[in-house]
Amino acid sequence: MPGTEEIWSNLNNLNFAASHRAHTRPQPEDTEKVNDTSESVSAFVSLLTMSTVFDVGIGKSYAINQLETHHDLDLPTKLQLCYWFKILPWLTPAFRELISLPIESLGPIGIAKILAHILHALIQVKHQISTHRLTLAAVVPPAMARMLCHTPLTCADGWETGWKAGPAEMLQHPDIF
């Protein structure tokens, strides 16, 4: 969690920005900019922290809503916030999105943000998916004898050849296809 000084600094910046927006009238050409949140992720995390500490439901809801659509919120931070603040609606989508990414794409900073037991679960799920995919690729499903097959043996050979050249390759190398 962020430190106390960082929280107060971010809240002061957030308060100033909100106060400044409330006292300035938007010009007609600036109407699309009014809806754009320019506050940093850390400011909303600070608001979320203080709202949680002091049990301010509206502040917590506001911070969660702003963070949910914030373009600078990365997946490891989102997962970290899910854990810290019990934001359950974010958990499944964030975890699924992290599973779909290669671990290397997170970088050392992103990996450091993920708690050890969550990182362990993430790696375990990725390993299970990879093992399942490779097992499906290695084991050819049984061929079904159709009316066009002259003999079951030729049908099975044709099926195995077709399987290894098509779906098995896709399962072994999903990043290429």
PDB file of C-alpha atoms in Angstrom:
ATOM      1  CA  MET A   1       0.000   0.000   0.000  1.00  0.00           C
ATOM      2  CA  PRO A   2       1.179   3.582  -0.563  1.00  0.00           C
ATOM      3  CA  GLY A   3       2.785   5.516   2.297  1.00  0.00           C
ATOM      4  CA  THR A   4       0.929   8.163   4.314  1.00  0.00           C
ATOM      5  CA  GLU A   5       2.854  11.115   2.862  1.00  0.00           C
ATOM      6  CA  GLU A   6       2.220   9.927  -0.688  1.00  0.00           C
ATOM      7  CA  ILE A   7      -1.491   9.474   0.064  1.00  0.00           C
ATOM      8  CA  TRP A   8      -1.887  13.019   1.473  1.00  0.00           C
ATOM      9  CA  SER A   9       0.093  14.533  -1.393  1.00  0.00           C
ATOM     10  CA  ASN A  10      -2.034  12.752  -3.987  1.00  0.00           C
ATOM     11  CA  LEU A  11      -5.257  13.687  -2.225  1.00  0.00           C
ATOM     12  CA  ASN A  12      -4.218  17.354  -2.116  1.00  0.00           C
ATOM     13  CA  ASN A  13      -3.449  17.248  -5.852  1.00  0.00           C
ATOM     14  CA  LEU A  14      -6.774  15.521  -6.541  1.00  0.00           C
ATOM     15  CA  ASN A  15      -8.659  18.044  -4.388  1.00  0.00           C
ATOM     16  CA  PHE A  16      -6.968  20.990  -6.149  1.00  0.00           C
ATOM     17  CA  ALA A  17      -7.741  19.557  -9.599  1.00  0.00           C
ATOM     18  CA  ALA A  18     -11.407  18.940  -8.691  1.00  0.00           C
ATOM     19  CA  SER A  19     -11.705  22.428  -7.173  1.00  0.00           C
ATOM     20  CA  HIS A  20     -10.086  24.008 -10.233  1.00  0.00           C
ATOM     21  CA  ARG A  21     -12.478  22.207 -12.595  1.00  0.00           C
ATOM     22  CA  ALA A  22     -15.489  23.243 -10.505  1.00  0.00           C
ATOM     23  CA  HIS A  23     -14.556  26.947 -10.696  1.00  0.00           C
ATOM     24  CA  THR A  24     -13.688  27.141 -14.380  1.00  0.00           C
ATOM     25  CA  ARG A  25     -16.402  27.064 -17.005  1.00  0.00           C
ATOM     26  CA  PRO A  26     -15.668  24.793 -19.956  1.00  0.00           C
ATOM     27  CA  GLN A  27     -15.643  26.397 -23.362  1.00  0.00           C
ATOM     28  CA  PRO A  28     -17.791  24.730 -26.068  1.00  0.00           C
ATOM     29  CA  GLU A  29     -14.698  23.379 -27.850  1.00  0.00           C
ATOM     30  CA  ASP A  30     -13.462  21.863 -24.568  1.00  0.00           C
ATOM     31  CA  THR A  31     -16.570  19.796 -23.816  1.00  0.00           C
ATOM     32  CA  GLU A  32     -14.898  16.518 -24.744  1.00  0.00           C
ATOM     33  CA  LYS A  33     -11.990  17.356 -22.427  1.00  0.00           C
ATOM     34  CA  VAL A  34     -14.310  17.839 -19.424  1.00  0.00           C
ATOM     35  CA  ASN A  35     -15.074  14.115 -19.222  1.00  0.00           C
ATOM     36  CA  ASP A  36     -11.393  13.183 -19.483  1.00  0.00           C
ATOM     37  CA  THR A  37      -9.826  12.388 -16.107  1.00  0.00           C
ATOM     38  CA  SER A  38      -6.324  13.785 -15.943  1.00  0.00           C
ATOM     39  CA  GLU A  39      -5.647  12.606 -12.379  1.00  0.00           C
ATOM     40  CA  SER A  40      -3.005   9.973 -11.946  1.00  0.00           C
ATOM     41  CA  VAL A  41      -3.611   6.400 -10.933  1.00  0.00           C
ATOM     42  CA  SER A  42      -1.768   7.047  -7.683  1.00  0.00           C
ATOM     43  CA  ALA A  43      -4.176   9.886  -6.820  1.00  0.00           C
ATOM     44  CA  PHE A  44      -7.166   7.583  -7.219  1.00  0.00           C
ATOM     45  CA  VAL A  45      -5.382   4.819  -5.298  1.00  0.00           C
ATOM     46  CA  SER A  46      -4.798   7.329  -2.492  1.00  0.00           C
ATOM     47  CA  LEU A  47      -8.466   8.306  -2.541  1.00  0.00           C
ATOM     48  CA  LEU A  48      -9.401   4.637  -2.484  1.00  0.00           C
ATOM     49  CA  THR A  49      -7.049   4.017   0.454  1.00  0.00           C
ATOM     50  CA  MET A  50      -8.367   6.918   2.508  1.00  0.00           C
ATOM     51  CA  SER A  51     -11.987   6.088   1.652  1.00  0.00           C
ATOM     52  CA  THR A  52     -11.408   2.518   2.783  1.00  0.00           C
ATOM     53  CA  VAL A  53      -9.639   3.538   5.996  1.00  0.00           C
ATOM     54  CA  PHE A  54     -12.370   6.008   6.944  1.00  0.00           C
ATOM     55  CA  ASP A  55     -15.199   3.879   5.511  1.00  0.00           C
ATOM     56  CA  VAL A  56     -16.387   6.478   3.011  1.00  0.00           C
ATOM     57  CA  GLY A  57     -18.437   4.434   0.555  1.00  0.00           C
ATOM     58  CA  ILE A  58     -19.003   7.179  -2.005  1.00  0.00           C
ATOM     59  CA  GLY A  59     -15.279   7.995  -2.142  1.00  0.00           C
ATOM     60  CA  LYS A  60     -14.417   4.341  -2.600  1.00  0.00           C
ATOM     61  CA  SER A  61     -17.037   3.941  -5.358  1.00  0.00           C
ATOM     62  CA  TYR A  62     -15.840   7.088  -7.119  1.00  0.00           C
ATOM     63  CA  ALA A  63     -12.189   5.974  -7.010  1.00  0.00           C
ATOM     64  CA  ILE A  64     -13.061   2.470  -8.256  1.00  0.00           C
ATOM     65  CA  ASN A  65     -15.170   3.866 -11.118  1.00  0.00           C
ATOM     66  CA  GLN A  66     -12.403   6.265 -12.162  1.00  0.00           C
ATOM     67  CA  LEU A  67      -9.709   3.589 -11.938  1.00  0.00           C
ATOM     68  CA  GLU A  68     -11.782   1.059 -13.865  1.00  0.00           C
ATOM     69  CA  THR A  69     -11.623   3.166 -17.029  1.00  0.00           C
ATOM     70  CA  HIS A  70      -8.252   4.825 -16.403  1.00  0.00           C
ATOM     71  CA  HIS A  71      -5.931   4.288 -19.375  1.00  0.00           C
ATOM     72  CA  ASP A  72      -2.764   4.226 -17.222  1.00  0.00           C
ATOM     73  CA  LEU A  73      -3.896   1.419 -14.902  1.00  0.00           C
ATOM     74  CA  ASP A  74      -1.856  -1.668 -15.788  1.00  0.00           C
ATOM     75  CA  LEU A  75      -3.012  -5.234 -15.144  1.00  0.00           C
ATOM     76  CA  PRO A  76      -0.601  -6.065 -12.288  1.00  0.00           C
ATOM     77  CA  THR A  77      -1.682  -2.918 -10.422  1.00  0.00           C
ATOM     78  CA  LYS A  78      -5.329  -3.731 -11.094  1.00  0.00           C
ATOM     79  CA  LEU A  79      -4.859  -7.213  -9.661  1.00  0.00           C
ATOM     80  CA  GLN A  80      -3.008  -5.754  -6.680  1.00  0.00           C
ATOM     81  CA  LEU A  81      -5.890  -3.339  -6.028  1.00  0.00           C
ATOM     82  CA  CYS A  82      -8.374  -6.219  -6.309  1.00  0.00           C
ATOM     83  CA  TYR A  83      -6.562  -7.967  -3.499  1.00  0.00           C
ATOM     84  CA  TRP A  84      -5.957  -4.942  -1.260  1.00  0.00           C
ATOM     85  CA  PHE A  85      -9.434  -3.454  -1.515  1.00  0.00           C
ATOM     86  CA  LYS A  86     -11.538  -6.568  -2.248  1.00  0.00           C
ATOM     87  CA  ILE A  87     -12.715  -5.311  -5.657  1.00  0.00           C
ATOM     88  CA  LEU A  88     -14.181  -8.648  -6.705  1.00  0.00           C
ATOM     89  CA  PRO A  89     -15.741  -7.568 -10.052  1.00  0.00           C
ATOM     90  CA  TRP A  90     -12.212  -6.816 -11.350  1.00  0.00           C
ATOM     91  CA  LEU A  91     -10.648 -10.091 -10.245  1.00  0.00           C
ATOM     92  CA  THR A  92     -11.761 -12.546 -12.931  1.00  0.00           C
ATOM     93  CA  PRO A  93     -11.283 -10.213 -15.942  1.00  0.00           C
ATOM     94  CA  ALA A  94      -7.850  -9.050 -14.706  1.00  0.00           C
ATOM     95  CA  PHE A  95      -6.685 -12.604 -14.011  1.00  0.00           C
ATOM     96  CA  ARG A  96      -7.936 -13.864 -17.388  1.00  0.00           C
ATOM     97  CA  GLU A  97      -6.251 -11.006 -19.184  1.00  0.00           C
ATOM     98  CA  LEU A  98      -2.974 -11.727 -17.384  1.00  0.00           C
ATOM     99  CA  ILE A  99      -3.239 -15.404 -18.330  1.00  0.00           C
ATOM    100  CA  SER A 100      -3.555 -14.474 -21.991  1.00  0.00           C
ATOM    101  CA  LEU A 101      -0.312 -12.456 -21.875  1.00  0.00           C
ATOM    102  CA  PRO A 102       3.172 -13.963 -21.915  1.00  0.00           C
ATOM    103  CA  ILE A 103       4.821 -13.632 -18.482  1.00  0.00           C
ATOM    104  CA  GLU A 104       7.806 -11.897 -20.097  1.00  0.00           C
ATOM    105  CA  SER A 105       5.579  -9.045 -21.290  1.00  0.00           C
ATOM    106  CA  LEU A 106       4.914  -7.982 -17.684  1.00  0.00           C
ATOM    107  CA  GLY A 107       8.562  -7.135 -17.056  1.00  0.00           C
ATOM    108  CA  PRO A 108      10.258  -7.175 -13.666  1.00  0.00           C
ATOM    109  CA  ILE A 109       8.258  -4.221 -12.319  1.00  0.00           C
ATOM    110  CA  GLY A 110       4.920  -5.765 -13.316  1.00  0.00           C
ATOM    111  CA  ILE A 111       5.839  -9.129 -11.834  1.00  0.00           C
ATOM    112  CA  ALA A 112       6.986  -7.453  -8.600  1.00  0.00           C
ATOM    113  CA  LYS A 113       3.527  -5.854  -8.226  1.00  0.00           C
ATOM    114  CA  ILE A 114       1.802  -9.239  -8.204  1.00  0.00           C
ATOM    115  CA  LEU A 115       1.636 -10.897  -4.798  1.00  0.00           C
ATOM    116  CA  ALA A 116       3.539 -14.191  -4.501  1.00  0.00           C
ATOM    117  CA  HIS A 117       0.514 -16.460  -4.056  1.00  0.00           C
ATOM    118  CA  ILE A 118      -1.324 -14.804  -6.949  1.00  0.00           C
ATOM    119  CA  LEU A 119       1.778 -15.030  -9.149  1.00  0.00           C
ATOM    120  CA  HIS A 120       2.096 -18.701  -8.216  1.00  0.00           C
ATOM    121  CA  ALA A 121      -1.547 -19.300  -9.180  1.00  0.00           C
ATOM    122  CA  LEU A 122      -1.025 -17.391 -12.445  1.00  0.00           C
ATOM    123  CA  ILE A 123       2.031 -19.446 -13.402  1.00  0.00           C
ATOM    124  CA  GLN A 124       0.304 -22.672 -12.363  1.00  0.00           C
ATOM    125  CA  VAL A 125      -2.763 -21.932 -14.523  1.00  0.00           C
ATOM    126  CA  LYS A 126      -0.579 -20.942 -17.490  1.00  0.00           C
ATOM    127  CA  HIS A 127       1.356 -24.223 -17.080  1.00  0.00           C
ATOM    128  CA  GLN A 128      -1.850 -26.281 -16.907  1.00  0.00           C
ATOM    129  CA  ILE A 129      -3.193 -24.606 -20.051  1.00  0.00           C
ATOM    130  CA  SER A 130       0.083 -25.184 -21.889  1.00  0.00           C
ATOM    131  CA  THR A 131       0.244 -28.836 -20.785  1.00  0.00           C
ATOM    132  CA  HIS A 132      -3.363 -29.407 -21.819  1.00  0.00           C
ATOM    133  CA  ARG A 133      -2.767 -27.789 -25.205  1.00  0.00           C
ATOM    134  CA  LEU A 134       0.348 -29.891 -25.860  1.00  0.00           C
ATOM    135  CA  THR A 135      -1.434 -33.077 -24.749  1.00  0.00           C
ATOM    136  CA  LEU A 136      -4.272 -32.354 -27.169  1.00  0.00           C
ATOM    137  CA  ALA A 137      -1.749 -31.813 -29.943  1.00  0.00           C
ATOM    138  CA  ALA A 138       0.134 -35.055 -29.231  1.00  0.00           C
ATOM    139  CA  VAL A 139      -2.849 -37.385 -28.881  1.00  0.00           C
ATOM    140  CA  VAL A 140      -4.762 -37.739 -32.122  1.00  0.00           C
ATOM    141  CA  PRO A 141      -8.515 -38.109 -31.507  1.00  0.00           C
ATOM    142  CA  PRO A 142     -10.036 -41.292 -32.926  1.00  0.00           C
ATOM    143  CA  ALA A 143     -11.220 -41.127 -36.510  1.00  0.00           C
ATOM    144  CA  MET A 144     -14.886 -41.659 -37.236  1.00  0.00           C
ATOM    145  CA  ALA A 145     -15.564 -44.009 -40.130  1.00  0.00           C
ATOM    146  CA  ARG A 146     -17.694 -42.235 -42.700  1.00  0.00           C
ATOM    147  CA  MET A 147     -19.361 -43.507 -45.825  1.00  0.00           C
ATOM    148  CA  LEU A 148     -16.566 -42.052 -47.975  1.00  0.00           C
ATOM    149  CA  CYS A 149     -13.874 -44.130 -46.214  1.00  0.00           C
ATOM    150  CA  HIS A 150     -12.928 -47.236 -48.161  1.00  0.00           C
ATOM    151  CA  THR A 151     -11.276 -48.920 -45.202  1.00  0.00           C
ATOM    152  CA  PRO A 152     -11.044 -47.849 -41.570  1.00  0.00           C
ATOM    153  CA  LEU A 153      -7.234 -48.008 -41.749  1.00  0.00           C
ATOM    154  CA  THR A 154      -6.956 -45.528 -44.642  1.00  0.00           C
ATOM    155  CA  CYS A 155      -9.493 -43.296 -42.944  1.00  0.00           C
ATOM    156  CA  ALA A 156      -7.488 -43.333 -39.678  1.00  0.00           C
ATOM    157  CA  ASP A 157      -4.192 -42.643 -41.506  1.00  0.00           C
ATOM    158  CA  GLY A 158      -5.693 -39.734 -43.403  1.00  0.00           C
ATOM    159  CA  TRP A 159      -7.202 -38.361 -40.205  1.00  0.00           C
ATOM    160  CA  GLU A 160      -3.890 -38.596 -38.305  1.00  0.00           C
ATOM    161  CA  THR A 161      -1.982 -36.892 -41.115  1.00  0.00           C
ATOM    162  CA  GLY A 162      -4.585 -34.136 -41.340  1.00  0.00           C
ATOM    163  CA  TRP A 163      -4.601 -33.695 -37.547  1.00  0.00           C
ATOM    164  CA  LYS A 164      -0.832 -33.373 -37.242  1.00  0.00           C
ATOM    165  CA  ALA A 165      -0.604 -30.905 -40.132  1.00  0.00           C
ATOM    166  CA  GLY A 166      -3.489 -28.709 -38.934  1.00  0.00           C
ATOM    167  CA  PRO A 167      -4.944 -28.546 -35.428  1.00  0.00           C
ATOM    168  CA  ALA A 168      -1.900 -30.118 -33.731  1.00  0.00           C
ATOM    169  CA  GLU A 169       0.378 -27.401 -35.140  1.00  0.00           C
ATOM    170  CA  MET A 170      -2.043 -24.717 -33.968  1.00  0.00           C
ATOM    171  CA  LEU A 171      -2.152 -26.200 -30.468  1.00  0.00           C
ATOM    172  CA  GLN A 172       1.634 -26.467 -30.232  1.00  0.00           C
ATOM    173  CA  HIS A 173       2.269 -22.940 -31.491  1.00  0.00           C
ATOM    174  CA  PRO A 174      -0.789 -20.758 -30.737  1.00  0.00           C
ATOM    175  CA  ASP A 175       1.322 -17.594 -31.012  1.00  0.00           C
ATOM    176  CA  ILE A 176       1.970 -18.244 -34.724  1.00  0.00           C
ATOM    177  CA  PHE A 177      -1.639 -18.885 -35.722  1.00  0.00           C
TER     178      PHE A 177
END
